[in-house]
């Protein structure tokens, strides 16, 4: 005959059930922590984030205006560089040393072209500089930002050249 020792046969099952209960209890505690954190997020963090939104919108508008300003400065710089290049050609200022040597020797006897572009006015013959921005129009030392003007000009290409708009970077000028 075989003797049935029920305690030894059920012992692994009981140990498995105890381990499962322990894990279930740990899971329940984790779930309660997640619920508590969610409640904190809903009651405290989300209202704080919503309160920060106007400041973020204002910052985004300033960044947009600064991007427009940088694009306008780039266009001005391109125009000035073009004028400098034309002036260098007018005054025969070479850009490389080899060109200096070759132009000064003039081996091939080429005549200088007379129909080169110029920075001078065709009628008066006087130099006319490209109009560029003035920093005073765009940067004010420690002044408040014009909120209503900034909102009206957002997305408008003429806003980049508008002297009434401020592109203050927020840093005090020295």
PDB file of C-alpha atoms in Angstrom:
ATOM      1  CA  UNK A   1       0.000   0.000   0.000  1.00  0.00           C
ATOM      2  CA  UNK A   2       0.859   3.521  -0.509  1.00  0.00           C
ATOM      3  CA  UNK A   3       0.507   5.981   2.228  1.00  0.00           C
ATOM      4  CA  UNK A   4      -0.895   9.312   1.355  1.00  0.00           C
ATOM      5  CA  UNK A   5       0.889  12.163   2.912  1.00  0.00           C
ATOM      6  CA  UNK A   6      -1.389  15.011   2.028  1.00  0.00           C
ATOM      7  CA  UNK A   7       0.699  17.681   3.754  1.00  0.00           C
ATOM      8  CA  UNK A   8       3.760  16.990   1.630  1.00  0.00           C
ATOM      9  CA  UNK A   9       1.777  16.904  -1.593  1.00  0.00           C
ATOM     10  CA  UNK A  10      -0.076  20.148  -0.855  1.00  0.00           C
ATOM     11  CA  UNK A  11       2.958  22.011   0.459  1.00  0.00           C
ATOM     12  CA  UNK A  12       4.210  23.137  -3.028  1.00  0.00           C
ATOM     13  CA  UNK A  13       0.694  24.275  -3.930  1.00  0.00           C
ATOM     14  CA  UNK A  14       0.376  26.277  -0.693  1.00  0.00           C
ATOM     15  CA  UNK A  15       3.807  27.869  -1.244  1.00  0.00           C
ATOM     16  CA  UNK A  16       2.791  28.797  -4.812  1.00  0.00           C
ATOM     17  CA  UNK A  17      -0.462  30.321  -3.569  1.00  0.00           C
ATOM     18  CA  UNK A  18       1.389  32.304  -0.873  1.00  0.00           C
ATOM     19  CA  UNK A  19       3.840  33.655  -3.442  1.00  0.00           C
ATOM     20  CA  UNK A  20       0.979  34.556  -5.774  1.00  0.00           C
ATOM     21  CA  UNK A  21      -0.834  36.374  -2.923  1.00  0.00           C
ATOM     22  CA  UNK A  22       2.346  38.302  -2.075  1.00  0.00           C
ATOM     23  CA  UNK A  23       2.784  39.397  -5.700  1.00  0.00           C
ATOM     24  CA  UNK A  24      -0.890  40.324  -5.928  1.00  0.00           C
ATOM     25  CA  UNK A  25      -0.537  42.475  -2.806  1.00  0.00           C
ATOM     26  CA  UNK A  26       2.557  44.205  -4.272  1.00  0.00           C
ATOM     27  CA  UNK A  27       0.661  44.837  -7.503  1.00  0.00           C
ATOM     28  CA  UNK A  28      -2.241  46.305  -5.539  1.00  0.00           C
ATOM     29  CA  UNK A  29       0.153  48.671  -3.715  1.00  0.00           C
ATOM     30  CA  UNK A  30       1.688  49.750  -7.037  1.00  0.00           C
ATOM     31  CA  UNK A  31      -1.779  50.366  -8.444  1.00  0.00           C
ATOM     32  CA  UNK A  32      -2.677  52.558  -5.448  1.00  0.00           C
ATOM     33  CA  UNK A  33       0.539  54.558  -5.923  1.00  0.00           C
ATOM     34  CA  UNK A  34      -0.267  55.093  -9.605  1.00  0.00           C
ATOM     35  CA  UNK A  35      -3.778  56.252  -8.707  1.00  0.00           C
ATOM     36  CA  UNK A  36      -2.390  58.676  -6.125  1.00  0.00           C
ATOM     37  CA  UNK A  37       0.164  60.066  -8.610  1.00  0.00           C
ATOM     38  CA  UNK A  38      -2.551  60.435 -11.247  1.00  0.00           C
ATOM     39  CA  UNK A  39      -4.694  62.370  -8.803  1.00  0.00           C
ATOM     40  CA  UNK A  40      -1.771  64.666  -8.001  1.00  0.00           C
ATOM     41  CA  UNK A  41      -1.139  65.195 -11.713  1.00  0.00           C
ATOM     42  CA  UNK A  42      -4.774  66.026 -12.388  1.00  0.00           C
ATOM     43  CA  UNK A  43      -5.246  68.333  -9.428  1.00  0.00           C
ATOM     44  CA  UNK A  44      -1.868  70.098  -9.300  1.00  0.00           C
ATOM     45  CA  UNK A  45       0.397  69.626 -12.314  1.00  0.00           C
ATOM     46  CA  UNK A  46      -2.099  70.082 -15.139  1.00  0.00           C
ATOM     47  CA  UNK A  47      -3.451  73.394 -13.766  1.00  0.00           C
ATOM     48  CA  UNK A  48       0.155  74.589 -13.358  1.00  0.00           C
ATOM     49  CA  UNK A  49       0.929  73.655 -16.958  1.00  0.00           C
ATOM     50  CA  UNK A  50      -2.210  75.417 -18.182  1.00  0.00           C
ATOM     51  CA  UNK A  51      -1.170  78.510 -16.209  1.00  0.00           C
ATOM     52  CA  UNK A  52       2.232  78.480 -17.964  1.00  0.00           C
ATOM     53  CA  UNK A  53       0.677  78.393 -21.439  1.00  0.00           C
ATOM     54  CA  UNK A  54       0.337  82.200 -21.951  1.00  0.00           C
ATOM     55  CA  UNK A  55       4.014  82.668 -21.119  1.00  0.00           C
ATOM     56  CA  UNK A  56       4.938  79.906 -23.533  1.00  0.00           C
ATOM     57  CA  UNK A  57       2.783  81.477 -26.250  1.00  0.00           C
ATOM     58  CA  UNK A  58       4.482  84.845 -25.689  1.00  0.00           C
ATOM     59  CA  UNK A  59       7.877  83.151 -25.892  1.00  0.00           C
ATOM     60  CA  UNK A  60       6.897  81.435 -29.148  1.00  0.00           C
ATOM     61  CA  UNK A  61       5.774  84.780 -30.588  1.00  0.00           C
ATOM     62  CA  UNK A  62       9.105  86.352 -29.602  1.00  0.00           C
ATOM     63  CA  UNK A  63      10.958  83.477 -31.256  1.00  0.00           C
ATOM     64  CA  UNK A  64       8.888  83.933 -34.427  1.00  0.00           C
ATOM     65  CA  UNK A  65       9.654  87.660 -34.485  1.00  0.00           C
ATOM     66  CA  UNK A  66      13.329  86.937 -33.878  1.00  0.00           C
ATOM     67  CA  UNK A  67      13.333  84.506 -36.820  1.00  0.00           C
ATOM     68  CA  UNK A  68      11.762  87.209 -39.016  1.00  0.00           C
ATOM     69  CA  UNK A  69      14.388  89.667 -37.792  1.00  0.00           C
ATOM     70  CA  UNK A  70      17.227  87.240 -38.579  1.00  0.00           C
ATOM     71  CA  UNK A  71      15.816  86.681 -42.081  1.00  0.00           C
ATOM     72  CA  UNK A  72      15.623  90.449 -42.656  1.00  0.00           C
ATOM     73  CA  UNK A  73      19.202  90.927 -41.407  1.00  0.00           C
ATOM     74  CA  UNK A  74      20.299  88.132 -43.762  1.00  0.00           C
ATOM     75  CA  UNK A  75      18.694  89.921 -46.721  1.00  0.00           C
ATOM     76  CA  UNK A  76      20.373  93.198 -45.709  1.00  0.00           C
ATOM     77  CA  UNK A  77      23.710  91.428 -45.372  1.00  0.00           C
ATOM     78  CA  UNK A  78      23.342  89.874 -48.824  1.00  0.00           C
ATOM     79  CA  UNK A  79      22.620  93.304 -50.339  1.00  0.00           C
ATOM     80  CA  UNK A  80      25.612  94.894 -48.592  1.00  0.00           C
ATOM     81  CA  UNK A  81      27.897  92.022 -49.648  1.00  0.00           C
ATOM     82  CA  UNK A  82      26.749  92.491 -53.242  1.00  0.00           C
ATOM     83  CA  UNK A  83      27.569  96.211 -53.028  1.00  0.00           C
ATOM     84  CA  UNK A  84      30.994  95.437 -51.551  1.00  0.00           C
ATOM     85  CA  UNK A  85      31.693  93.000 -54.368  1.00  0.00           C
ATOM     86  CA  UNK A  86      30.678  95.576 -56.987  1.00  0.00           C
ATOM     87  CA  UNK A  87      32.807  98.229 -55.251  1.00  0.00           C
ATOM     88  CA  UNK A  88      35.817  95.897 -55.225  1.00  0.00           C
ATOM     89  CA  UNK A  89      35.349  95.295 -58.947  1.00  0.00           C
ATOM     90  CA  UNK A  90      35.002  99.042 -59.592  1.00  0.00           C
ATOM     91  CA  UNK A  91      38.180  99.808 -57.694  1.00  0.00           C
ATOM     92  CA  UNK A  92      40.037  96.776 -59.122  1.00  0.00           C
ATOM     93  CA  UNK A  93      40.646  95.294 -55.689  1.00  0.00           C
ATOM     94  CA  UNK A  94      41.597  91.676 -56.319  1.00  0.00           C
ATOM     95  CA  UNK A  95      40.569  88.952 -53.963  1.00  0.00           C
ATOM     96  CA  UNK A  96      43.568  86.650 -54.480  1.00  0.00           C
ATOM     97  CA  UNK A  97      47.310  87.213 -54.683  1.00  0.00           C
ATOM     98  CA  UNK A  98      47.650  85.385 -58.003  1.00  0.00           C
ATOM     99  CA  UNK A  99      45.053  87.712 -59.502  1.00  0.00           C
ATOM    100  CA  UNK A 100      47.043  90.702 -58.242  1.00  0.00           C
ATOM    101  CA  UNK A 101      50.108  89.484 -60.090  1.00  0.00           C
ATOM    102  CA  UNK A 102      48.276  88.648 -63.307  1.00  0.00           C
ATOM    103  CA  UNK A 103      46.270  91.885 -63.394  1.00  0.00           C
ATOM    104  CA  UNK A 104      49.291  94.038 -62.674  1.00  0.00           C
ATOM    105  CA  UNK A 105      51.323  92.407 -65.458  1.00  0.00           C
ATOM    106  CA  UNK A 106      48.424  92.426 -67.948  1.00  0.00           C
ATOM    107  CA  UNK A 107      50.101  89.917 -70.304  1.00  0.00           C
ATOM    108  CA  UNK A 108      47.259  89.602 -72.708  1.00  0.00           C
ATOM    109  CA  UNK A 109      46.526  93.307 -73.074  1.00  0.00           C
ATOM    110  CA  UNK A 110      42.832  92.920 -72.350  1.00  0.00           C
ATOM    111  CA  UNK A 111      40.949  96.143 -71.966  1.00  0.00           C
ATOM    112  CA  UNK A 112      38.973  96.589 -68.797  1.00  0.00           C
ATOM    113  CA  UNK A 113      35.258  96.089 -69.361  1.00  0.00           C
ATOM    114  CA  UNK A 114      33.318  99.335 -69.311  1.00  0.00           C
ATOM    115  CA  UNK A 115      29.828  97.937 -68.769  1.00  0.00           C
ATOM    116  CA  UNK A 116      30.401  96.565 -65.277  1.00  0.00           C
ATOM    117  CA  UNK A 117      27.702  96.898 -62.614  1.00  0.00           C
ATOM    118  CA  UNK A 118      28.097  99.892 -60.348  1.00  0.00           C
ATOM    119  CA  UNK A 119      26.795 101.128 -57.010  1.00  0.00           C
ATOM    120  CA  UNK A 120      26.422 104.662 -58.317  1.00  0.00           C
ATOM    121  CA  UNK A 121      23.170 106.295 -59.305  1.00  0.00           C
ATOM    122  CA  UNK A 122      22.865 106.309 -63.119  1.00  0.00           C
ATOM    123  CA  UNK A 123      21.683 109.925 -63.225  1.00  0.00           C
ATOM    124  CA  UNK A 124      23.819 111.633 -60.592  1.00  0.00           C
ATOM    125  CA  UNK A 125      26.835 109.296 -60.501  1.00  0.00           C
ATOM    126  CA  UNK A 126      26.802 109.418 -56.701  1.00  0.00           C
ATOM    127  CA  UNK A 127      27.099 106.297 -54.544  1.00  0.00           C
ATOM    128  CA  UNK A 128      23.805 105.214 -52.991  1.00  0.00           C
ATOM    129  CA  UNK A 129      24.099 102.798 -50.055  1.00  0.00           C
ATOM    130  CA  UNK A 130      21.551 100.073 -49.467  1.00  0.00           C
ATOM    131  CA  UNK A 131      19.107 100.982 -46.753  1.00  0.00           C
ATOM    132  CA  UNK A 132      19.524  98.618 -43.817  1.00  0.00           C
ATOM    133  CA  UNK A 133      17.793  98.296 -40.477  1.00  0.00           C
ATOM    134  CA  UNK A 134      18.653 100.388 -37.449  1.00  0.00           C
ATOM    135  CA  UNK A 135      19.088  98.473 -34.216  1.00  0.00           C
ATOM    136  CA  UNK A 136      17.214 101.166 -32.305  1.00  0.00           C
ATOM    137  CA  UNK A 137      14.103 100.193 -34.253  1.00  0.00           C
ATOM    138  CA  UNK A 138      14.210  96.610 -33.042  1.00  0.00           C
ATOM    139  CA  UNK A 139      15.999  96.523 -29.679  1.00  0.00           C
ATOM    140  CA  UNK A 140      15.105  98.574 -26.648  1.00  0.00           C
ATOM    141  CA  UNK A 141      17.148  98.368 -23.448  1.00  0.00           C
ATOM    142  CA  UNK A 142      15.048  96.834 -20.654  1.00  0.00           C
ATOM    143  CA  UNK A 143      11.752  98.062 -22.080  1.00  0.00           C
ATOM    144  CA  UNK A 144       8.409  96.262 -21.822  1.00  0.00           C
ATOM    145  CA  UNK A 145       7.288  94.310 -24.847  1.00  0.00           C
ATOM    146  CA  UNK A 146       4.451  95.756 -26.916  1.00  0.00           C
ATOM    147  CA  UNK A 147       1.997  92.873 -26.484  1.00  0.00           C
ATOM    148  CA  UNK A 148      -0.861  94.227 -28.592  1.00  0.00           C
ATOM    149  CA  UNK A 149       1.369  95.193 -31.528  1.00  0.00           C
ATOM    150  CA  UNK A 150       3.133  91.833 -31.448  1.00  0.00           C
ATOM    151  CA  UNK A 151      -0.157  89.949 -31.649  1.00  0.00           C
ATOM    152  CA  UNK A 152      -1.411  92.098 -34.531  1.00  0.00           C
ATOM    153  CA  UNK A 153       1.728  91.600 -36.649  1.00  0.00           C
ATOM    154  CA  UNK A 154       2.290  87.847 -36.202  1.00  0.00           C
ATOM    155  CA  UNK A 155       2.577  86.085 -39.569  1.00  0.00           C
ATOM    156  CA  UNK A 156       2.808  89.351 -41.518  1.00  0.00           C
ATOM    157  CA  UNK A 157       5.931  89.716 -43.686  1.00  0.00           C
ATOM    158  CA  UNK A 158       5.914  93.476 -43.267  1.00  0.00           C
ATOM    159  CA  UNK A 159       6.208  92.929 -39.521  1.00  0.00           C
ATOM    160  CA  UNK A 160       9.873  92.048 -39.934  1.00  0.00           C
ATOM    161  CA  UNK A 161      10.634  95.518 -41.244  1.00  0.00           C
ATOM    162  CA  UNK A 162       8.276  97.343 -38.902  1.00  0.00           C
ATOM    163  CA  UNK A 163      10.232  99.679 -36.638  1.00  0.00           C
ATOM    164  CA  UNK A 164       7.513  99.598 -33.980  1.00  0.00           C
ATOM    165  CA  UNK A 165       8.044  95.917 -33.307  1.00  0.00           C
ATOM    166  CA  UNK A 166      10.504  94.848 -30.639  1.00  0.00           C
ATOM    167  CA  UNK A 167      12.789  91.833 -31.035  1.00  0.00           C
ATOM    168  CA  UNK A 168      14.237  92.228 -27.562  1.00  0.00           C
ATOM    169  CA  UNK A 169      16.151  89.100 -26.658  1.00  0.00           C
ATOM    170  CA  UNK A 170      15.479  89.610 -22.977  1.00  0.00           C
ATOM    171  CA  UNK A 171      19.106  90.311 -22.126  1.00  0.00           C
ATOM    172  CA  UNK A 172      20.070  93.750 -20.899  1.00  0.00           C
ATOM    173  CA  UNK A 173      22.312  95.744 -23.206  1.00  0.00           C
ATOM    174  CA  UNK A 174      25.668  96.877 -21.851  1.00  0.00           C
TER     175      UNK A 174
END
